[in-house]
C-alpha cells in the first residue's frame, strides 16, 4: 500500500509539473525558444487570482477568468515587445537571454507591488478528498482536478495543433517561418497566438500550483518553471503528450527518490534519472528522432 | 496594364546593396525569365516581391495594387505563389501535409481536393510518397513537392526560383513542360533560372540581371540568339 | 551631515529571502525614528542609510557593505542571513562595528572582537530545543523535517541531533527537503507518520512551516509540532489558516501577538508604516539591535566625528556593560559577542501565542 | 610572404591590451585614492566572472553547445581548492599554497568536465543544455550533504556532521549546507594582491582560449560547431574536440571558482545554482557569442550595473531587468543592428568628407 | 586491382529499399560518373561509402581494404573524401580555415603546442597555410581566403567544398552534384578544374551529376542507377546511348 500511496503522491506532484510543462512546451515547440519567463507568468496568474478573490472580492470563477485574460494579454505583450524584434537575430540565444530579463522584470515588479512576504493561497477550488480502501489511500481533490485538467488540456492542445488550421500554421511556422509566410500564414499572429495559449495556460497552472501548494511569493514560479523545462525536455521537445508524461514521471521519480533512497539527495536523483534516460533516448521519451538528410 | 510591375526597386542587406534600382514588368499570361549569374540578385528580387524582404525604395504593383504595403502572408491570397530557392519544404511534414499547407488560404474542401488530384496527376511521384516525411525525399522529389505545394494555392502568377536545379535531365524537361502547361492553363510565370537556355526557350520575354542591375531585356528568342548572352550565359 | 551617526542595514531585499531583509530594514527604521526622538545616540541624531541589498549572497553582501561605507556608514545592523554575515564579518573585523540581528551561524561573528549578535546561535537553539522537549516531557520519539540546503536549518538540525541522546530523545525519522523542492512534503510526512514519532521538530522558516502544517493536516499526522524562532511569523502569513497551527510550540524570543506595551506599540507602528504587515522575529531582533546600539553608544560616549575603528572599539567595550529589556527579552552580551538571553517557549492557542510556564 | 600581423592576432593583442589598460587605469585611480570602496570591492569578483564568461564562451561560442551548468564547474573548483587551502593552511606558506590551490581547482574541475562530457556530449542542442543544467544541480545537491574534516588521523569524509567522528582537536572544514568559511582569512597577508592575481588569471585564460581557438584544435572545435557532418567527413572526431572544449572550459571555470572561494570568507554551495550559470551565459550572449572581448566588456557592465544602481534602492533590480532587455534588443535585434551599421557608415562618411575638405 | 570495389551494397529505410544490390568497380585514376533519376539512391550510395549510413548488406573495399561499416572518420582516414549535395561548409569560418580543417589530420601538432605557441605550431601552421593557399589557387579562391565561407557566392562555395575535401588527401574523391546551381560558363570552368585535379593530384574521382554536358564531357565511365539498382554500367558514350538509360533518365 505504501508503494501505491507514494505513486499517488508522485502523480499528484507530477501533475503539477505536467500542467506547467504543457504551457511551456507549447511556446517551446512552436516559437523554438526557451521562455524562461513562463514560470513568472504563472506567478502573475496566481497573484491575480489571489488579489481578485481576497482584495476585490470577486468570485473564484470570475477571478480565474480574469487571470487567464490578463496572463494571455501579458504573454502577447511580452512577445511583441521583447521577443519579436529578436526573431531574426543571428543566434537564438539572444531571445533566451531577453526572456531571462523579462523573468527578472516580472519578479521585481511583483516584489514592488505585492511585497516579499510569503502569502498563503486561498481555496479557490473546493473539491472533496477521495478516500479509498478504508482510508488507506486518500486522493486530494486538487490532485483529481489537476490530473483532469492535464488530460483535457493535453487532448485539446493535441487536437488543436494537429487538426486545426491555426495548429497546422503553428507547426509550419516552427519548421520554416519564411516558407510558412509564403503559404499565407501570418507568422506574427501565429506566434502571438502561441504565446497567448501558453500564457493562458500559465494562469491555469498558477491556479493549480498554488492550490496544491498554497504559498505564493514573487519567486514562486521560478523553480517550477525550470522543472517544467526539464519535464518538457524529458518528454521530448515540442511533444505535447511528452510534456504531460514527462511532468508526471518527474514527479513520480522525485517522490520515489525521496521515499526509497534519500530525501536529502532527491534532487540529484531526479536529475540523474533524467540524464540516464536522455543518454538512452537522446531526444526524450516522445521526441521525434529527426535524422538530418545528408 | 502589366500584371506585375516593378519600378526602381532597391534592396539592401544591412549596408550592402543587392538590388540597385531595377524595373521590369510581367504581363498576364506571359512566361518571363530572369537570368543572371550567381549572386546577381535574382533570389533577392523574388523575395522582395513576395514580401520576405522589404525594399528600401521603389514600388511593386500587382494588378494595380502596391505590394510593398501588403504583408507577406497576405500576398498568396492575392493570387501570387512563390517556389522558393532551395525548395524550403516543411521537412517534418509528410508530402501530403506539405501540399495541404499550400492550400492554407483556401477554404473550399472540394476544390482543394481537386487541386490535390491535379498535382498528383502532374507529379505521380508525390502521390507514391504522400506519407513520407518531406525531409527524407531526394532533391528532385523535394523540388516537385515545392512546385506542387505552390500550385495548391491556385495562383494567377507563380514565381519560381531555379526550379530545375538538381533535377535529372528527364525531369528538367518535365519541369519545363510543366511550367509550360502551367502557363498554358492561364497562370502567369516569372521564372528565375541558371539554365538560361531552357528558360529562354520557353519564355516569352526575359531580363538579364547583373550585380543588381538589369543589363539587357527583350524577347526570349532575340536574347537566345544574342552573342553576348550566348557567351555569358549559354556556354556557347 | 556632520553631527549624525550613519547606520547601515544589509540583507536580502530582493530574491528568495527578501521577506527577512525587508523586515529588518523596516524595523530598524522604526527604531531609529524612536531613538532620534528620545535623544539619539549619545545625543546625536542617527540616520539610516538606504538598504544594502545582498539577495542573501555573501559576495553581494560584501559589495553592499563597501557601498554603505562609501556612503559613510559607521555602524552596521546586519547582515540578515548567516552566510552573508560570515563574508561581511571577515571584512568588518576590527574595523566597523557589526551587530547582526539574525545571523545565527556560529561563524557569523567570530572574525572580530567588534562583532555582536542579537539572536540565538543555531546550535544553541538546537540543543535548547532538545533540552526543552525533554525537560517538559513533551515526547521521546522525535521526527525531524528540515531544509538540508540552508545553513540556518542545518545548523539547528545538527546541534539538535547531537544533543538528543543526551536528553534521552530518540530520533525516529530524520527527513530533509531542499530549497529547490520545498513545496511537496508528502513522502516525508508519510514516513514520519509511519515512524511512530510523537513530536515533529521543524527547524525551518515559517513560510515552509505553513506548507508543512497544511500537508501534515491533510495527511492526518497527529503529533506535536515544535519549532524554533524561524517559525515565528507563521500566524501573520497572509491568508494562512491559523487553526492549522493550533497547538504548535516554538522557541522564540518574540511574539507579535504578545500584549505587553512595547510589543503592541511596535507592531502597531510597523503595520502603519508598511501597509498593515505584521513584523516577524527578524524585525523584532533588528528593533532591539538599534536600542542596544543606543545603549552602548550612550555608554561609550561616542561622537559622529570618530573613525569607524574608534567607534567600533568603544562600542565593543561598552557592549559588555549594557543590558536591555527589548522586544525579544532581557539581554546582555558576552565577550565573544553572543547575546545572553533566555528563549521563550510559546504555544499557539486560538490563533495567538501563549507563554509556556 | 609574411604580410604583417594577421587580423586575428591583432585582435588578440587588442584584447590583452584592453585588459592591461583597464588594470593600469584602475590601479592608478586606486593609488591616488579615487576609487570608492564599492568599486575596489568589485574588482576581484569582476575577475572571477570575467574568467567564467571567457571560459563559457569557449563552449557556447566556439564549440557551439549551450551549457547551463557552468556554475557547477566553478563550484567544484571552488570547493576543491578551498578544501586544499584549509587542509594545508598550516603546512604551506600562502603564496605557494594559493598557486597549488589554483592548480587543484582547475584540475578537479577538468576531471569533472571529462566525466560529464564523455556521456553528455553525444546529446545535442537543448537536450545537452538540460543535461548540463542537471549536472550542475546534481553537483550542488551532493556537495550539500558532504562533510569533510581533518584531524591527526587525516581527512574524514561523511554525509553528516556526526558521521565525521573527528578526534579531539580535529576541525570540520566542509559542513554541508554551511559550506566552508574562513578561507579568505587564510590569505590575509596577500589579500591586497588578489586583484593583480585575478588580472593575471584573466590574461592566462585569454591566452589559453585565444591561442587554442587559433590553432589546429581550435579550428577543429569550430568546425564541429558549424557543421558536424562535414567535420566528420574530413576526419574530425566531433566527440574528441567537443570534449576538449568542454574540459578546458571546465578547468578555467574551476579557476574562476578558486578565485571566488579565496576572495570571500564564506563559500556556500547554494551560490552555484543554475541562476549563476545563466547569469554567466547572459554575459556571454550580451557580449557576443564567440567574441571574447565582448564577454569581458559585457561582464564588467552587467556585473557592475546592479551594484552601481544601489542608489535606486528598491527599484534597482527592476531597472537592471529593463536595462538588460533594452541592451539585448539594441545589441541583437536585426533592426537595431542595421540602424547601427548605417550610423557607422554615416559617421565614417562624414569623417572622410571632413578629411577631403 | 580496382581502387574501389563495391559489391551487393544495399540499404533499407523502413519499407523503402533505397539502394539495392549496388556494385561498382572503379580503377585508380578514373573519372567516374554516377547518374540516375532523382531519388534513385545516388546520394545514399555516397552516404554508404562514407559511413554516414551503415549498409544493410554488402561489402565496400578501398584499395583492397574492407571499409564496410566503418565510421565517417575512419573512412576519411582510409582515403575517401566527399562534397555534399546541399553545401555543408563551416560557414562562420574563413575560406582559408575551411581548407585548413581539411588538412587537420595531415599536419599535426599537439593542442598544447598550439596553446603555448611552441615552434612546431609556427612550423606546421606555415606549412598548412602554404598548402591551403595552393589548393585555393587551384579553384581560383586564393583572393577570397579571408572571407567568411558563408559570404561566398554559391558557385564558389561548391568549389571550396571540393578544395576542403581534397585537403584531406584522399585516394578517392566523391563529388555530389558539383555543378548544381552553376551556369554553363561556370560549369565549363569547373570541368577543367576537375580534370586538372585528377591529373595533378593523383586522384580517383566519383561524381554524381545531372548536367549532361559535364557528365559526357569529363566522365570516362558511368553507372546509371534506377530505383536503387544498377541499370547500366560502362563507357560513357555507350551508356548514354543505351535506350533504357534514355527512357529512364535522359528523355527525348
Ligand atoms: N542574407 C544575406 N546577407 C547579406 N548578403 C546577402 C544575403 N543574401 C544575399 N546576399 C547578397 O546579395 C546578392 C544577391 O544575392 P541573390 O541571392 O539574390 O543572388 P542570385 O542571383 O539569386 O544568385 P544565385 O544564382 O546564387 O541564387 C549577392 O551578392 C549575395 O551575396
Ligand atoms: N534517411 C532516409 N529515410 C528515408 N528515406 C530516405 C532517407 N534518405 C534517403 N531516402 C530516400 O531514398 C531515396 C534515394 O535518395 P537519394 O537522396 O539517394 O536520391 P538521389 O539519387 O541522390 O536523388 P537526387 O538526384 O534527387 O539528389 C529517395 O527516395 C529518398 O526519399
Ligand atoms: Mg538565387
Ligand atoms: Mg542526391
Short mmCIF file of C-alpha atoms in Angstrom, two decimals, chain D residues 28-267:
data_model
loop_
_atom_site.label_atom_id
_atom_site.label_comp_id
_atom_site.label_asym_id
_atom_site.label_seq_id
_atom_site.Cartn_x
_atom_site.Cartn_y
_atom_site.Cartn_z
CA UNK D 28 46.27 54.40 -10.79
CA UNK D 29 42.86 55.52 -9.63
CA UNK D 30 43.17 53.34 -6.60
CA UNK D 31 46.66 54.56 -5.77
CA UNK D 32 45.51 58.15 -5.95
CA UNK D 33 42.55 57.36 -3.77
CA UNK D 34 39.99 57.97 -6.47
CA UNK D 35 38.31 54.62 -6.23
CA UNK D 36 35.35 54.10 -3.96
CA UNK D 37 35.35 51.11 -1.68
CA UNK D 38 32.44 49.69 -3.60
CA UNK D 39 34.40 49.69 -6.85
CA UNK D 40 37.50 48.40 -5.12
CA UNK D 41 35.47 45.57 -3.69
CA UNK D 42 34.07 44.73 -7.11
CA UNK D 43 37.45 44.24 -8.74
CA UNK D 44 38.16 40.68 -7.70
CA UNK D 45 34.61 39.43 -8.32
CA UNK D 46 34.85 41.04 -11.73
CA UNK D 47 37.92 38.95 -12.42
CA UNK D 48 36.03 35.86 -11.27
CA UNK D 49 33.13 36.43 -13.63
CA UNK D 50 35.31 37.54 -16.50
CA UNK D 51 37.22 34.28 -16.34
CA UNK D 52 33.95 32.38 -16.07
CA UNK D 53 32.45 34.21 -19.03
CA UNK D 54 35.50 33.84 -21.25
CA UNK D 55 35.67 30.15 -20.46
CA UNK D 56 31.97 29.64 -21.07
CA UNK D 57 32.37 31.39 -24.38
CA UNK D 58 34.72 28.62 -25.40
CA UNK D 59 31.85 26.16 -25.13
CA UNK D 60 28.99 28.36 -26.27
CA UNK D 61 30.77 30.43 -28.85
CA UNK D 62 33.36 28.11 -30.29
CA UNK D 63 32.07 24.61 -29.82
CA UNK D 64 28.52 25.80 -30.30
CA UNK D 65 26.93 23.96 -27.42
CA UNK D 66 24.62 25.53 -24.89
CA UNK D 67 25.84 24.75 -21.40
CA UNK D 68 23.69 25.65 -18.43
CA UNK D 69 25.93 24.01 -15.87
CA UNK D 70 28.95 26.25 -15.85
CA UNK D 71 28.39 27.19 -12.22
CA UNK D 72 28.78 23.52 -11.38
CA UNK D 73 32.38 23.59 -12.55
CA UNK D 74 33.04 26.81 -10.69
CA UNK D 75 31.60 25.11 -7.65
CA UNK D 76 33.85 22.10 -7.96
CA UNK D 77 36.88 24.32 -8.44
CA UNK D 78 35.91 26.49 -5.52
CA UNK D 79 35.30 23.68 -3.09
CA UNK D 80 38.28 21.55 -4.01
CA UNK D 81 40.66 24.47 -3.76
CA UNK D 82 39.17 25.81 -0.55
CA UNK D 83 39.44 22.37 0.92
CA UNK D 84 43.04 22.23 -0.16
CA UNK D 85 43.83 25.63 1.30
CA UNK D 86 42.24 24.74 4.60
CA UNK D 87 43.93 21.39 4.87
CA UNK D 88 47.33 22.87 4.12
CA UNK D 89 46.69 26.09 6.00
CA UNK D 90 49.48 25.41 8.45
CA UNK D 91 51.88 23.40 6.34
CA UNK D 92 52.32 25.73 3.38
CA UNK D 93 53.04 29.45 3.12
CA UNK D 94 50.33 31.42 1.45
CA UNK D 95 51.85 32.08 -1.98
CA UNK D 96 52.70 28.51 -2.97
CA UNK D 97 49.52 27.39 -1.28
CA UNK D 98 47.47 29.70 -3.48
CA UNK D 99 49.24 28.62 -6.63
CA UNK D 100 48.70 24.99 -5.79
CA UNK D 101 45.10 25.70 -4.86
CA UNK D 102 44.52 27.20 -8.29
CA UNK D 103 46.01 24.16 -9.95
CA UNK D 104 43.97 21.83 -7.76
CA UNK D 105 40.77 23.72 -8.56
CA UNK D 106 41.49 23.66 -12.28
CA UNK D 107 42.43 20.00 -12.27
CA UNK D 108 39.43 18.83 -10.30
CA UNK D 109 37.09 20.86 -12.46
CA UNK D 110 38.74 19.44 -15.57
CA UNK D 111 38.24 15.92 -14.31
CA UNK D 112 34.58 16.68 -13.78
CA UNK D 113 34.47 18.20 -17.24
CA UNK D 114 35.72 14.96 -18.73
CA UNK D 115 33.50 12.77 -16.60
CA UNK D 116 30.44 14.75 -17.52
CA UNK D 117 31.46 15.47 -21.08
CA UNK D 118 32.00 11.90 -22.18
CA UNK D 119 28.41 10.79 -21.75
CA UNK D 120 26.59 14.03 -22.42
CA UNK D 121 28.32 15.38 -25.47
CA UNK D 122 26.51 12.82 -27.56
CA UNK D 123 23.39 14.84 -26.98
CA UNK D 124 22.53 17.91 -28.98
CA UNK D 125 21.02 21.31 -28.61
CA UNK D 126 18.55 21.78 -25.82
CA UNK D 127 18.94 18.20 -24.70
CA UNK D 128 22.57 18.90 -23.99
CA UNK D 129 21.62 22.14 -22.28
CA UNK D 130 19.24 20.42 -19.92
CA UNK D 131 21.74 17.72 -19.07
CA UNK D 132 24.42 20.26 -18.22
CA UNK D 133 21.88 22.05 -16.07
CA UNK D 134 21.10 18.73 -14.44
CA UNK D 135 24.74 18.08 -13.69
CA UNK D 136 25.15 21.50 -12.16
CA UNK D 137 22.23 20.77 -9.87
CA UNK D 138 23.48 17.31 -9.00
CA UNK D 139 26.87 18.66 -8.02
CA UNK D 140 25.16 21.28 -5.90
CA UNK D 141 22.90 18.75 -4.25
CA UNK D 142 25.71 16.31 -3.47
CA UNK D 143 28.12 18.86 -2.06
CA UNK D 144 25.27 19.97 0.13
CA UNK D 145 25.39 16.72 2.04
CA UNK D 146 29.15 16.44 2.10
CA UNK D 147 31.02 16.92 5.34
CA UNK D 148 34.79 16.92 5.42
CA UNK D 149 37.05 17.34 8.39
CA UNK D 150 40.66 16.80 9.37
CA UNK D 151 42.28 15.59 12.49
CA UNK D 152 45.59 13.95 13.27
CA UNK D 153 44.38 10.77 11.54
CA UNK D 154 43.90 12.59 8.28
CA UNK D 155 40.91 13.51 6.19
CA UNK D 156 37.41 12.36 7.14
CA UNK D 157 34.51 12.43 4.75
CA UNK D 158 30.90 11.82 5.69
CA UNK D 159 27.37 12.77 4.85
CA UNK D 160 26.54 14.23 8.21
CA UNK D 161 28.24 16.27 10.83
CA UNK D 162 28.07 13.47 13.35
CA UNK D 163 29.37 10.95 10.84
CA UNK D 164 32.77 12.61 10.71
CA UNK D 165 33.95 11.15 14.01
CA UNK D 166 36.74 13.64 14.37
CA UNK D 167 39.26 13.11 17.09
CA UNK D 168 39.62 15.83 19.64
CA UNK D 169 41.30 18.86 18.15
CA UNK D 170 40.05 17.95 14.70
CA UNK D 171 38.46 20.59 12.58
CA UNK D 172 35.44 20.47 10.33
CA UNK D 173 36.20 22.14 7.04
CA UNK D 174 33.27 21.40 4.83
CA UNK D 175 30.00 21.45 6.64
CA UNK D 176 27.26 20.56 4.18
CA UNK D 177 24.96 23.48 3.62
CA UNK D 178 27.06 25.55 5.99
CA UNK D 179 29.81 25.36 3.43
CA UNK D 180 33.38 26.34 4.08
CA UNK D 181 34.07 29.51 5.95
CA UNK D 182 37.17 31.48 6.61
CA UNK D 183 39.18 30.60 3.52
CA UNK D 184 39.89 34.24 2.73
CA UNK D 185 41.20 34.74 6.23
CA UNK D 186 43.98 32.28 5.46
CA UNK D 187 45.25 34.71 2.84
CA UNK D 188 45.00 37.94 4.78
CA UNK D 189 48.64 38.72 4.05
CA UNK D 190 48.24 38.66 0.28
CA UNK D 191 44.62 39.77 0.06
CA UNK D 192 45.61 43.11 -1.44
CA UNK D 193 47.22 41.34 -4.37
CA UNK D 194 44.12 39.41 -5.32
CA UNK D 195 43.15 41.91 -7.97
CA UNK D 196 46.51 41.74 -9.77
CA UNK D 197 46.41 37.98 -9.37
CA UNK D 198 42.91 37.98 -10.85
CA UNK D 199 44.08 40.06 -13.78
CA UNK D 200 46.95 37.69 -14.41
CA UNK D 201 44.49 34.80 -14.33
CA UNK D 202 42.31 36.62 -16.84
CA UNK D 203 45.29 37.08 -19.10
CA UNK D 204 46.21 33.43 -18.78
CA UNK D 205 42.63 32.44 -19.53
CA UNK D 206 42.61 34.69 -22.57
CA UNK D 207 45.95 33.33 -23.62
CA UNK D 208 44.72 29.76 -23.42
CA UNK D 209 41.38 30.37 -25.09
CA UNK D 210 42.62 32.65 -27.84
CA UNK D 211 45.61 30.51 -28.70
CA UNK D 212 43.51 27.39 -28.62
CA UNK D 213 40.91 28.89 -30.89
CA UNK D 214 43.53 29.98 -33.37
CA UNK D 215 45.21 26.65 -33.55
CA UNK D 216 44.61 23.35 -35.23
CA UNK D 217 42.49 22.03 -32.40
CA UNK D 218 40.54 25.27 -32.22
CA UNK D 219 39.66 25.07 -35.86
CA UNK D 220 38.52 21.51 -35.33
CA UNK D 221 36.35 22.68 -32.44
CA UNK D 222 34.77 25.40 -34.56
CA UNK D 223 34.22 23.04 -37.45
CA UNK D 224 32.15 20.77 -35.23
CA UNK D 225 30.07 23.81 -34.35
CA UNK D 226 29.50 24.93 -37.92
CA UNK D 227 28.73 21.58 -39.43
CA UNK D 228 29.02 18.37 -37.56
CA UNK D 229 28.53 16.11 -40.55
CA UNK D 230 31.02 17.94 -42.71
CA UNK D 231 33.54 17.93 -39.88
CA UNK D 232 33.31 14.16 -39.64
CA UNK D 233 33.62 13.89 -43.40
CA UNK D 234 37.07 15.45 -43.24
CA UNK D 235 38.13 13.20 -40.39
CA UNK D 236 37.49 15.38 -37.36
CA UNK D 237 36.36 13.49 -34.29
CA UNK D 238 33.43 15.56 -33.13
CA UNK D 239 33.32 13.97 -29.71
CA UNK D 240 37.00 14.46 -29.08
CA UNK D 241 37.01 18.13 -29.90
CA UNK D 242 33.75 18.94 -28.21
CA UNK D 243 35.12 17.19 -25.15
CA UNK D 244 38.34 19.16 -25.39
CA UNK D 245 36.49 22.45 -25.46
CA UNK D 246 34.23 21.35 -22.65
CA UNK D 247 37.10 20.20 -20.46
CA UNK D 248 39.28 23.25 -20.95
CA UNK D 249 36.29 25.43 -20.31
CA UNK D 250 35.53 23.48 -17.15
CA UNK D 251 39.10 23.82 -15.93
CA UNK D 252 39.05 27.57 -16.45
CA UNK D 253 35.67 27.81 -14.75
CA UNK D 254 37.33 25.94 -11.92
CA UNK D 255 39.96 28.69 -11.76
CA UNK D 256 37.20 31.27 -11.53
CA UNK D 257 35.78 29.22 -8.69
CA UNK D 258 39.15 29.19 -6.92
CA UNK D 259 39.39 32.94 -7.05
CA UNK D 260 35.85 33.24 -5.76
CA UNK D 261 36.46 30.85 -2.90
CA UNK D 262 39.64 32.55 -1.78
CA UNK D 263 38.35 36.07 -2.01
CA UNK D 264 35.35 35.52 0.17
CA UNK D 265 35.21 34.21 3.69
CA UNK D 266 32.09 32.28 3.01
CA UNK D 267 31.65 29.51 0.49
#
